[in-house]
PDB file of C-alpha atoms in Angstrom:
ATOM      1  CA  MET A  28      27.859   9.156  15.594  1.00 63.00           C
ATOM      2  CA  THR A  29      27.742  11.454  12.041  1.00 78.00           C
ATOM      3  CA  ASP A  30      23.840  11.856  10.704  1.00 92.00           C
ATOM      4  CA  ILE A  31      24.148  10.602   7.295  1.00 94.00           C
ATOM      5  CA  TYR A  32      22.021  13.161   5.675  1.00 95.00           C
ATOM      6  CA  LYS A  33      24.876  15.888   6.863  1.00 95.00           C
ATOM      7  CA  LEU A  34      27.648  13.374   5.407  1.00 96.00           C
ATOM      8  CA  ILE A  35      25.972  13.094   2.059  1.00 96.00           C
ATOM      9  CA  PHE A  36      25.569  16.746   1.753  1.00 96.00           C
ATOM     10  CA  LEU A  37      29.155  17.516   2.684  1.00 96.00           C
ATOM     11  CA  ILE A  38      30.566  14.603   0.045  1.00 95.00           C
ATOM     12  CA  SER A  39      27.856  16.385  -2.927  1.00 94.00           C
ATOM     13  CA  CYS A  40      29.439  19.598  -2.408  1.00 95.00           C
ATOM     14  CA  ILE A  41      33.384  18.880  -1.775  1.00 95.00           C
ATOM     15  CA  GLY A  42      33.441  15.314  -3.708  1.00 90.00           C
ATOM     16  CA  ALA A  43      33.547  12.155  -3.044  1.00 86.00           C
ATOM     17  CA  GLY A  44      37.040  10.061  -2.503  1.00 84.00           C
ATOM     18  CA  LYS A  45      38.673  14.376  -2.528  1.00 87.00           C
ATOM     19  CA  PRO A  46      41.502  14.827   0.128  1.00 93.00           C
ATOM     20  CA  ARG A  47      39.898  17.895   0.408  1.00 94.00           C
ATOM     21  CA  LEU A  48      37.498  16.412   3.098  1.00 94.00           C
ATOM     22  CA  TRP A  49      40.060  15.265   5.400  1.00 95.00           C
ATOM     23  CA  GLU A  50      42.156  18.730   4.822  1.00 95.00           C
ATOM     24  CA  LEU A  51      38.690  20.727   6.104  1.00 95.00           C
ATOM     25  CA  ALA A  52      38.196  17.950   9.065  1.00 93.00           C
ATOM     26  CA  GLN A  53      41.541  19.429  10.240  1.00 94.00           C
ATOM     27  CA  ASP A  54      39.690  22.552  11.004  1.00 94.00           C
ATOM     28  CA  PHE A  55      36.775  20.814  13.027  1.00 95.00           C
ATOM     29  CA  ASP A  56      35.643  18.769  15.475  1.00 93.00           C
ATOM     30  CA  CYS A  57      33.113  16.174  13.574  1.00 93.00           C
ATOM     31  CA  PHE A  58      31.293  16.470  10.335  1.00 94.00           C
ATOM     32  CA  GLU A  59      28.507  18.006  11.850  1.00 94.00           C
ATOM     33  CA  ASP A  60      30.656  21.094  12.626  1.00 96.00           C
ATOM     34  CA  MET A  61      31.803  21.311   9.108  1.00 96.00           C
ATOM     35  CA  TYR A  62      28.087  20.873   7.417  1.00 96.00           C
ATOM     36  CA  ASN A  63      27.162  23.764   9.923  1.00 96.00           C
ATOM     37  CA  ALA A  64      29.755  25.938   8.883  1.00 97.00           C
ATOM     38  CA  LEU A  65      29.235  25.410   5.300  1.00 97.00           C
ATOM     39  CA  VAL A  66      25.380  26.308   5.523  1.00 95.00           C
ATOM     40  CA  SER A  67      26.597  29.243   7.851  1.00 95.00           C
ATOM     41  CA  ASP A  68      26.453  32.755   6.473  1.00 94.00           C
ATOM     42  CA  ASN A  69      30.466  32.380   7.570  1.00 93.00           C
ATOM     43  CA  ALA A  70      30.719  29.350   5.397  1.00 96.00           C
ATOM     44  CA  SER A  71      33.488  31.407   2.976  1.00 95.00           C
ATOM     45  CA  ALA A  72      36.161  31.512   6.007  1.00 95.00           C
ATOM     46  CA  TYR A  73      36.304  27.884   5.262  1.00 95.00           C
ATOM     47  CA  PHE A  74      35.236  26.441   1.903  1.00 97.00           C
ATOM     48  CA  THR A  75      35.841  27.568  -1.885  1.00 96.00           C
ATOM     49  CA  PRO A  76      33.241  29.615  -3.453  1.00 97.00           C
ATOM     50  CA  ALA A  77      32.232  26.308  -6.058  1.00 96.00           C
ATOM     51  CA  GLU A  78      31.825  24.338  -2.464  1.00 96.00           C
ATOM     52  CA  ILE A  79      29.462  27.326  -1.288  1.00 96.00           C
ATOM     53  CA  THR A  80      27.451  27.358  -4.455  1.00 96.00           C
ATOM     54  CA  ALA A  81      27.192  23.494  -4.842  1.00 96.00           C
ATOM     55  CA  ALA A  82      25.756  23.632  -0.703  1.00 96.00           C
ATOM     56  CA  ARG A  83      23.264  26.082  -2.235  1.00 94.00           C
ATOM     57  CA  ARG A  84      22.384  23.625  -5.188  1.00 95.00           C
ATOM     58  CA  THR A  85      22.351  20.995  -3.063  1.00 94.00           C
ATOM     59  CA  SER A  86      18.354  19.763  -2.432  1.00 92.00           C
ATOM     60  CA  ASP A  87      16.745  17.451  -0.053  1.00 92.00           C
ATOM     61  CA  LYS A  88      15.295  15.733  -2.556  1.00 95.00           C
ATOM     62  CA  HIS A  89      18.738  14.657  -3.833  1.00 92.00           C
ATOM     63  CA  ILE A  90      19.950  13.544  -0.407  1.00 95.00           C
ATOM     64  CA  ASN A  91      16.586  11.795   0.254  1.00 95.00           C
ATOM     65  CA  ALA A  92      16.873  10.129  -3.199  1.00 95.00           C
ATOM     66  CA  VAL A  93      20.164   8.566  -2.054  1.00 94.00           C
ATOM     67  CA  THR A  94      19.086   7.173   1.069  1.00 95.00           C
ATOM     68  CA  ASP A  95      15.670   6.040  -0.195  1.00 95.00           C
ATOM     69  CA  TYR A  96      17.459   4.514  -2.839  1.00 95.00           C
ATOM     70  CA  CYS A  97      19.800   2.793  -0.199  1.00 94.00           C
ATOM     71  CA  SER A  98      17.078   2.068   2.022  1.00 94.00           C
ATOM     72  CA  GLN A  99      14.992   0.314  -0.307  1.00 95.00           C
ATOM     73  CA  HIS A 100      17.440  -2.013  -1.543  1.00 94.00           C
ATOM     74  CA  ASN A 101      19.160  -3.103   1.875  1.00 93.00           C
ATOM     75  CA  ILE A 102      22.506  -0.794   1.620  1.00 93.00           C
ATOM     76  CA  THR A 103      23.876   0.233   4.572  1.00 93.00           C
ATOM     77  CA  MET A 104      25.605   3.546   4.778  1.00 95.00           C
ATOM     78  CA  LEU A 105      28.488   3.555   7.157  1.00 94.00           C
ATOM     79  CA  ALA A 106      29.824   6.877   8.437  1.00 94.00           C
ATOM     80  CA  TYR A 107      33.633   6.758   8.966  1.00 94.00           C
ATOM     81  CA  ASP A 108      32.960   6.960  13.171  1.00 92.00           C
ATOM     82  CA  ASP A 109      30.380   4.144  12.933  1.00 92.00           C
ATOM     83  CA  ASP A 110      31.924   1.285  15.537  1.00 90.00           C
ATOM     84  CA  ARG A 111      31.433  -1.112  12.094  1.00 90.00           C
ATOM     85  CA  TYR A 112      33.374   0.872  10.262  1.00 93.00           C
ATOM     86  CA  PRO A 113      36.664  -1.110   9.141  1.00 91.00           C
ATOM     87  CA  ALA A 114      39.213  -0.269  10.899  1.00 90.00           C
ATOM     88  CA  ARG A 115      41.878  -0.747   7.923  1.00 88.00           C
ATOM     89  CA  LEU A 116      40.239   1.609   5.983  1.00 89.00           C
ATOM     90  CA  ARG A 117      40.970   4.097   9.001  1.00 90.00           C
ATOM     91  CA  ARG A 118      44.869   3.587   8.515  1.00 91.00           C
ATOM     92  CA  ILE A 119      44.682   4.614   5.080  1.00 91.00           C
ATOM     93  CA  ILE A 120      45.293   8.192   3.232  1.00 90.00           C
ATOM     94  CA  ASN A 121      42.082   9.518   2.291  1.00 91.00           C
ATOM     95  CA  PRO A 122      39.875   6.931   3.595  1.00 93.00           C
ATOM     96  CA  PRO A 123      35.969   6.623   1.983  1.00 93.00           C
ATOM     97  CA  ALA A 124      34.264   9.137   4.569  1.00 94.00           C
ATOM     98  CA  LEU A 125      30.894   6.864   3.601  1.00 94.00           C
ATOM     99  CA  LEU A 126      30.619   3.664   2.625  1.00 92.00           C
ATOM    100  CA  PHE A 127      27.974   1.896   1.079  1.00 93.00           C
ATOM    101  CA  CYS A 128      27.371  -1.837   1.593  1.00 89.00           C
ATOM    102  CA  LYS A 129      25.254  -4.694   0.306  1.00 87.00           C
ATOM    103  CA  GLY A 130      24.917  -7.683   2.748  1.00 86.00           C
ATOM    104  CA  ASN A 131      26.468  -8.341   5.837  1.00 86.00           C
ATOM    105  CA  ALA A 132      28.535  -5.116   7.049  1.00 85.00           C
ATOM    106  CA  ASP A 133      29.376  -6.885  10.098  1.00 84.00           C
ATOM    107  CA  ILE A 134      31.621  -9.091   8.854  1.00 85.00           C
ATOM    108  CA  LEU A 135      34.043  -5.905   7.187  1.00 84.00           C
ATOM    109  CA  ASN A 136      36.066  -6.374  10.522  1.00 82.00           C
ATOM    110  CA  ASP A 137      37.392  -9.937  10.283  1.00 81.00           C
ATOM    111  CA  GLU A 138      40.368 -11.315   9.680  1.00 77.00           C
ATOM    112  CA  ILE A 139      40.381 -12.296   5.842  1.00 77.00           C
ATOM    113  CA  ILE A 140      38.008 -10.443   3.741  1.00 70.00           C
ATOM    114  CA  LEU A 141      37.858 -10.164   0.088  1.00 72.00           C
ATOM    115  CA  SER A 142      36.561  -7.293  -1.726  1.00 68.00           C
ATOM    116  CA  VAL A 143      36.121  -6.540  -5.706  1.00 68.00           C
ATOM    117  CA  VAL A 144      36.298  -2.941  -6.992  1.00 69.00           C
ATOM    118  CA  GLY A 145      35.996  -2.118 -11.020  1.00 65.00           C
ATOM    119  CA  ALA A 146      33.810  -0.395 -13.085  1.00 60.00           C
ATOM    120  CA  ARG A 147      30.061  -2.027 -13.867  1.00 65.00           C
ATOM    121  CA  ASN A 148      30.906  -2.438 -17.980  1.00 68.00           C
ATOM    122  CA  ILE A 149      33.988  -4.583 -18.539  1.00 66.00           C
ATOM    123  CA  SER A 150      36.135  -4.373 -21.528  1.00 67.00           C
ATOM    124  CA  SER A 151      36.876  -6.920 -23.669  1.00 67.00           C
ATOM    125  CA  TYR A 152      40.592  -6.790 -22.323  1.00 62.00           C
ATOM    126  CA  THR A 153      39.327  -7.456 -18.842  1.00 55.00           C
ATOM    127  CA  GLU A 154      36.967 -10.208 -19.196  1.00 55.00           C
TER     128      GLU A 154
END
């Protein structure tokens, strides 16, 4: 299973929700191999200069802040290769590589589920 630290690092450098992560994944066996390539001396063989610069700027402090926040607020992080990751999401184009779940993550593979996605600050139009 993917090391969550390394996956957060990759997402921080490449971007969350961008197809680029999945384009790169075709060249690697797993996210950990992708991470190792990004932090290696040979990173330019796969990654853009902006991604390499982001890797140099991404700190342990940043990654630990994300994981600590999730831990303190009972937020479960599910990597794409986690057994609990929703099977339906695996079938979409550009699925999230990492899910942040509040509550019972085990229900994500139930037959019927409901999710709400939206902005934190709703406009008067959406009220």
